[in-house]
Amino acid sequence: MIFVGLGFRKAVTTKSFENLFRQVFNLTELPGPIKALATLDTKALNPALQEFAAAKKVTLIPVSLENLQRQITPTQSPAAQAAYGLGSIAEAAALAAAGDGSSLTFRRLVSNDKMATCAFAKGSFK
């Protein structure tokens, strides 16, 4: 199963998320179906994210900051470090949602409008 981690700014739109998915699908083939989207719990109620998750018919998993901070991410964004004490919200959310022993199948990608990031992780059933 694939878990998609998302990071984004407050003013994000569904088009930002759609752009990210289009970019990923143009670059690679996923090794399985998307099980869920995941993000920082304080961002999970964002209307654009809620709309995007509903349109994709996938579960949205809110992840606590503490859980995100426990994840080791290859990307080390200075902005994410300063604001949240972690390298990448998208990568950390994907890994946290995918569970123990998960691995990134697609590292952080930034939307063309710079409003959102995504990362994909493969995990066992959760």
JSON list of C-alpha atoms in Angstrom, two decimals:
[
{"chain": "A", "resi": 1, "resn": "MET", "atom": "CA", "xyz": [0.00, 0.00, 0.00]},
{"chain": "A", "resi": 2, "resn": "ILE", "atom": "CA", "xyz": [1.11, 3.55, -0.76]},
{"chain": "A", "resi": 3, "resn": "PHE", "atom": "CA", "xyz": [0.70, 6.43, 1.69]},
{"chain": "A", "resi": 4, "resn": "VAL", "atom": "CA", "xyz": [1.00, 10.00, 0.44]},
{"chain": "A", "resi": 5, "resn": "GLY", "atom": "CA", "xyz": [2.38, 12.64, 2.77]},
{"chain": "A", "resi": 6, "resn": "LEU", "atom": "CA", "xyz": [1.43, 16.24, 2.10]},
{"chain": "A", "resi": 7, "resn": "GLY", "atom": "CA", "xyz": [2.81, 19.54, 3.30]},
{"chain": "A", "resi": 8, "resn": "PHE", "atom": "CA", "xyz": [1.31, 22.84, 2.23]},
{"chain": "A", "resi": 9, "resn": "ARG", "atom": "CA", "xyz": [0.69, 26.52, 2.88]},
{"chain": "A", "resi": 10, "resn": "LYS", "atom": "CA", "xyz": [-2.66, 27.76, 4.24]},
{"chain": "A", "resi": 11, "resn": "ALA", "atom": "CA", "xyz": [-3.64, 29.30, 0.88]},
{"chain": "A", "resi": 12, "resn": "VAL", "atom": "CA", "xyz": [-3.21, 25.98, -0.99]},
{"chain": "A", "resi": 13, "resn": "THR", "atom": "CA", "xyz": [-5.83, 25.01, -3.58]},
{"chain": "A", "resi": 14, "resn": "THR", "atom": "CA", "xyz": [-6.98, 21.64, -4.86]},
{"chain": "A", "resi": 15, "resn": "LYS", "atom": "CA", "xyz": [-5.18, 22.52, -8.10]},
{"chain": "A", "resi": 16, "resn": "SER", "atom": "CA", "xyz": [-1.88, 22.50, -6.19]},
{"chain": "A", "resi": 17, "resn": "PHE", "atom": "CA", "xyz": [-2.53, 18.93, -5.04]},
{"chain": "A", "resi": 18, "resn": "GLU", "atom": "CA", "xyz": [-3.73, 17.87, -8.50]},
{"chain": "A", "resi": 19, "resn": "ASN", "atom": "CA", "xyz": [-0.54, 19.34, -9.99]},
{"chain": "A", "resi": 20, "resn": "LEU", "atom": "CA", "xyz": [1.60, 17.33, -7.58]},
{"chain": "A", "resi": 21, "resn": "PHE", "atom": "CA", "xyz": [-0.11, 14.06, -8.44]},
{"chain": "A", "resi": 22, "resn": "ARG", "atom": "CA", "xyz": [0.18, 14.79, -12.17]},
{"chain": "A", "resi": 23, "resn": "GLN", "atom": "CA", "xyz": [3.91, 15.48, -11.75]},
{"chain": "A", "resi": 24, "resn": "VAL", "atom": "CA", "xyz": [4.47, 12.24, -9.83]},
{"chain": "A", "resi": 25, "resn": "PHE", "atom": "CA", "xyz": [2.49, 10.11, -12.29]},
{"chain": "A", "resi": 26, "resn": "ASN", "atom": "CA", "xyz": [4.45, 11.65, -15.19]},
{"chain": "A", "resi": 27, "resn": "LEU", "atom": "CA", "xyz": [7.74, 10.71, -13.51]},
{"chain": "A", "resi": 28, "resn": "THR", "atom": "CA", "xyz": [7.09, 7.23, -12.15]},
{"chain": "A", "resi": 29, "resn": "GLU", "atom": "CA", "xyz": [4.69, 4.33, -11.81]},
{"chain": "A", "resi": 30, "resn": "LEU", "atom": "CA", "xyz": [3.55, 3.65, -8.25]},
{"chain": "A", "resi": 31, "resn": "PRO", "atom": "CA", "xyz": [4.22, 0.18, -6.86]},
{"chain": "A", "resi": 32, "resn": "GLY", "atom": "CA", "xyz": [0.68, -0.16, -5.53]},
{"chain": "A", "resi": 33, "resn": "PRO", "atom": "CA", "xyz": [-2.64, 1.58, -4.83]},
{"chain": "A", "resi": 34, "resn": "ILE", "atom": "CA", "xyz": [-2.87, 4.72, -2.70]},
{"chain": "A", "resi": 35, "resn": "LYS", "atom": "CA", "xyz": [-4.22, 3.77, 0.73]},
{"chain": "A", "resi": 36, "resn": "ALA", "atom": "CA", "xyz": [-4.38, 7.23, 2.34]},
{"chain": "A", "resi": 37, "resn": "LEU", "atom": "CA", "xyz": [-3.19, 10.81, 2.43]},
{"chain": "A", "resi": 38, "resn": "ALA", "atom": "CA", "xyz": [-1.43, 12.07, 5.57]},
{"chain": "A", "resi": 39, "resn": "THR", "atom": "CA", "xyz": [-0.40, 15.43, 6.95]},
{"chain": "A", "resi": 40, "resn": "LEU", "atom": "CA", "xyz": [0.28, 17.29, 10.18]},
{"chain": "A", "resi": 41, "resn": "ASP", "atom": "CA", "xyz": [-2.83, 17.08, 12.36]},
{"chain": "A", "resi": 42, "resn": "THR", "atom": "CA", "xyz": [-3.20, 20.87, 12.58]},
{"chain": "A", "resi": 43, "resn": "LYS", "atom": "CA", "xyz": [-3.36, 21.04, 8.76]},
{"chain": "A", "resi": 44, "resn": "ALA", "atom": "CA", "xyz": [-5.79, 18.15, 8.23]},
{"chain": "A", "resi": 45, "resn": "LEU", "atom": "CA", "xyz": [-8.93, 20.31, 8.31]},
{"chain": "A", "resi": 46, "resn": "ASN", "atom": "CA", "xyz": [-7.78, 22.54, 5.44]},
{"chain": "A", "resi": 47, "resn": "PRO", "atom": "CA", "xyz": [-10.77, 22.81, 3.03]},
{"chain": "A", "resi": 48, "resn": "ALA", "atom": "CA", "xyz": [-8.69, 22.25, -0.13]},
{"chain": "A", "resi": 49, "resn": "LEU", "atom": "CA", "xyz": [-7.13, 19.12, 1.36]},
{"chain": "A", "resi": 50, "resn": "GLN", "atom": "CA", "xyz": [-10.50, 17.81, 2.52]},
{"chain": "A", "resi": 51, "resn": "GLU", "atom": "CA", "xyz": [-11.95, 18.39, -0.97]},
{"chain": "A", "resi": 52, "resn": "PHE", "atom": "CA", "xyz": [-8.97, 16.71, -2.65]},
{"chain": "A", "resi": 53, "resn": "ALA", "atom": "CA", "xyz": [-9.15, 13.65, -0.37]},
{"chain": "A", "resi": 54, "resn": "ALA", "atom": "CA", "xyz": [-12.89, 13.32, -0.99]},
{"chain": "A", "resi": 55, "resn": "ALA", "atom": "CA", "xyz": [-12.41, 13.61, -4.77]},
{"chain": "A", "resi": 56, "resn": "LYS", "atom": "CA", "xyz": [-9.72, 10.90, -4.69]},
{"chain": "A", "resi": 57, "resn": "LYS", "atom": "CA", "xyz": [-11.87, 8.76, -2.37]},
{"chain": "A", "resi": 58, "resn": "VAL", "atom": "CA", "xyz": [-9.01, 8.16, 0.05]},
{"chain": "A", "resi": 59, "resn": "THR", "atom": "CA", "xyz": [-8.74, 8.38, 3.81]},
{"chain": "A", "resi": 60, "resn": "LEU", "atom": "CA", "xyz": [-7.00, 11.39, 5.33]},
{"chain": "A", "resi": 61, "resn": "ILE", "atom": "CA", "xyz": [-4.71, 10.56, 8.26]},
{"chain": "A", "resi": 62, "resn": "PRO", "atom": "CA", "xyz": [-3.83, 13.40, 10.67]},
{"chain": "A", "resi": 63, "resn": "VAL", "atom": "CA", "xyz": [-0.39, 12.84, 12.22]},
{"chain": "A", "resi": 64, "resn": "SER", "atom": "CA", "xyz": [0.82, 14.48, 15.43]},
{"chain": "A", "resi": 65, "resn": "LEU", "atom": "CA", "xyz": [3.85, 16.74, 15.34]},
{"chain": "A", "resi": 66, "resn": "GLU", "atom": "CA", "xyz": [5.60, 14.42, 17.80]},
{"chain": "A", "resi": 67, "resn": "ASN", "atom": "CA", "xyz": [5.12, 11.46, 15.46]},
{"chain": "A", "resi": 68, "resn": "LEU", "atom": "CA", "xyz": [6.37, 13.49, 12.48]},
{"chain": "A", "resi": 69, "resn": "GLN", "atom": "CA", "xyz": [9.46, 14.57, 14.41]},
{"chain": "A", "resi": 70, "resn": "ARG", "atom": "CA", "xyz": [10.37, 10.91, 15.05]},
{"chain": "A", "resi": 71, "resn": "GLN", "atom": "CA", "xyz": [10.66, 10.20, 11.32]},
{"chain": "A", "resi": 72, "resn": "ILE", "atom": "CA", "xyz": [14.02, 10.37, 9.55]},
{"chain": "A", "resi": 73, "resn": "THR", "atom": "CA", "xyz": [13.67, 12.20, 6.24]},
{"chain": "A", "resi": 74, "resn": "PRO", "atom": "CA", "xyz": [16.23, 12.56, 3.44]},
{"chain": "A", "resi": 75, "resn": "THR", "atom": "CA", "xyz": [15.06, 16.10, 2.71]},
{"chain": "A", "resi": 76, "resn": "GLN", "atom": "CA", "xyz": [16.12, 18.75, 5.21]},
{"chain": "A", "resi": 77, "resn": "SER", "atom": "CA", "xyz": [14.11, 21.89, 4.48]},
{"chain": "A", "resi": 78, "resn": "PRO", "atom": "CA", "xyz": [15.33, 24.92, 6.47]},
{"chain": "A", "resi": 79, "resn": "ALA", "atom": "CA", "xyz": [11.75, 26.23, 6.61]},
{"chain": "A", "resi": 80, "resn": "ALA", "atom": "CA", "xyz": [10.36, 22.95, 8.00]},
{"chain": "A", "resi": 81, "resn": "GLN", "atom": "CA", "xyz": [13.25, 22.74, 10.47]},
{"chain": "A", "resi": 82, "resn": "ALA", "atom": "CA", "xyz": [12.58, 26.28, 11.73]},
{"chain": "A", "resi": 83, "resn": "ALA", "atom": "CA", "xyz": [8.79, 25.94, 11.95]},
{"chain": "A", "resi": 84, "resn": "TYR", "atom": "CA", "xyz": [8.35, 22.31, 13.02]},
{"chain": "A", "resi": 85, "resn": "GLY", "atom": "CA", "xyz": [11.72, 20.85, 14.00]},
{"chain": "A", "resi": 86, "resn": "LEU", "atom": "CA", "xyz": [11.74, 18.29, 11.18]},
{"chain": "A", "resi": 87, "resn": "GLY", "atom": "CA", "xyz": [13.16, 17.93, 7.69]},
{"chain": "A", "resi": 88, "resn": "SER", "atom": "CA", "xyz": [10.02, 17.56, 5.56]},
{"chain": "A", "resi": 89, "resn": "ILE", "atom": "CA", "xyz": [6.36, 17.42, 6.56]},
{"chain": "A", "resi": 90, "resn": "ALA", "atom": "CA", "xyz": [5.48, 15.51, 3.38]},
{"chain": "A", "resi": 91, "resn": "GLU", "atom": "CA", "xyz": [8.16, 12.83, 3.82]},
{"chain": "A", "resi": 92, "resn": "ALA", "atom": "CA", "xyz": [7.59, 12.49, 7.56]},
{"chain": "A", "resi": 93, "resn": "ALA", "atom": "CA", "xyz": [3.80, 12.23, 7.13]},
{"chain": "A", "resi": 94, "resn": "ALA", "atom": "CA", "xyz": [4.14, 9.56, 4.44]},
{"chain": "A", "resi": 95, "resn": "LEU", "atom": "CA", "xyz": [6.52, 7.50, 6.57]},
{"chain": "A", "resi": 96, "resn": "ALA", "atom": "CA", "xyz": [4.46, 7.91, 9.76]},
{"chain": "A", "resi": 97, "resn": "ALA", "atom": "CA", "xyz": [1.24, 6.87, 8.02]},
{"chain": "A", "resi": 98, "resn": "ALA", "atom": "CA", "xyz": [2.89, 3.88, 6.33]},
{"chain": "A", "resi": 99, "resn": "GLY", "atom": "CA", "xyz": [4.11, 2.60, 9.70]},
{"chain": "A", "resi": 100, "resn": "ASP", "atom": "CA", "xyz": [7.16, 0.81, 11.04]},
{"chain": "A", "resi": 101, "resn": "GLY", "atom": "CA", "xyz": [9.50, -0.53, 8.39]},
{"chain": "A", "resi": 102, "resn": "SER", "atom": "CA", "xyz": [8.12, 1.75, 5.68]},
{"chain": "A", "resi": 103, "resn": "SER", "atom": "CA", "xyz": [10.28, 3.42, 3.04]},
{"chain": "A", "resi": 104, "resn": "LEU", "atom": "CA", "xyz": [9.90, 6.34, 0.69]},
{"chain": "A", "resi": 105, "resn": "THR", "atom": "CA", "xyz": [9.09, 5.37, -2.88]},
{"chain": "A", "resi": 106, "resn": "PHE", "atom": "CA", "xyz": [9.09, 9.00, -4.01]},
{"chain": "A", "resi": 107, "resn": "ARG", "atom": "CA", "xyz": [10.90, 11.78, -2.17]},
{"chain": "A", "resi": 108, "resn": "ARG", "atom": "CA", "xyz": [9.51, 15.27, -1.63]},
{"chain": "A", "resi": 109, "resn": "LEU", "atom": "CA", "xyz": [8.25, 17.05, -4.71]},
{"chain": "A", "resi": 110, "resn": "VAL", "atom": "CA", "xyz": [7.13, 20.70, -4.76]},
{"chain": "A", "resi": 111, "resn": "SER", "atom": "CA", "xyz": [4.06, 21.83, -6.73]},
{"chain": "A", "resi": 112, "resn": "ASN", "atom": "CA", "xyz": [4.60, 24.25, -9.61]},
{"chain": "A", "resi": 113, "resn": "ASP", "atom": "CA", "xyz": [2.92, 27.04, -7.65]},
{"chain": "A", "resi": 114, "resn": "LYS", "atom": "CA", "xyz": [5.14, 26.31, -4.58]},
{"chain": "A", "resi": 115, "resn": "MET", "atom": "CA", "xyz": [2.05, 25.90, -2.38]},
{"chain": "A", "resi": 116, "resn": "ALA", "atom": "CA", "xyz": [2.32, 22.17, -1.62]},
{"chain": "A", "resi": 117, "resn": "THR", "atom": "CA", "xyz": [4.72, 19.26, -1.32]},
{"chain": "A", "resi": 118, "resn": "CYS", "atom": "CA", "xyz": [4.14, 15.53, -1.47]},
{"chain": "A", "resi": 119, "resn": "ALA", "atom": "CA", "xyz": [6.07, 12.34, -0.82]},
{"chain": "A", "resi": 120, "resn": "PHE", "atom": "CA", "xyz": [5.06, 8.70, -1.24]},
{"chain": "A", "resi": 121, "resn": "ALA", "atom": "CA", "xyz": [5.90, 5.84, 1.13]},
{"chain": "A", "resi": 122, "resn": "LYS", "atom": "CA", "xyz": [5.29, 2.13, 0.85]},
{"chain": "A", "resi": 123, "resn": "GLY", "atom": "CA", "xyz": [4.15, 0.26, 3.91]},
{"chain": "A", "resi": 124, "resn": "SER", "atom": "CA", "xyz": [2.44, -2.92, 4.88]},
{"chain": "A", "resi": 125, "resn": "PHE", "atom": "CA", "xyz": [-1.25, -2.94, 5.78]},
{"chain": "A", "resi": 126, "resn": "LYS", "atom": "CA", "xyz": [-2.17, -0.43, 8.48]}
]
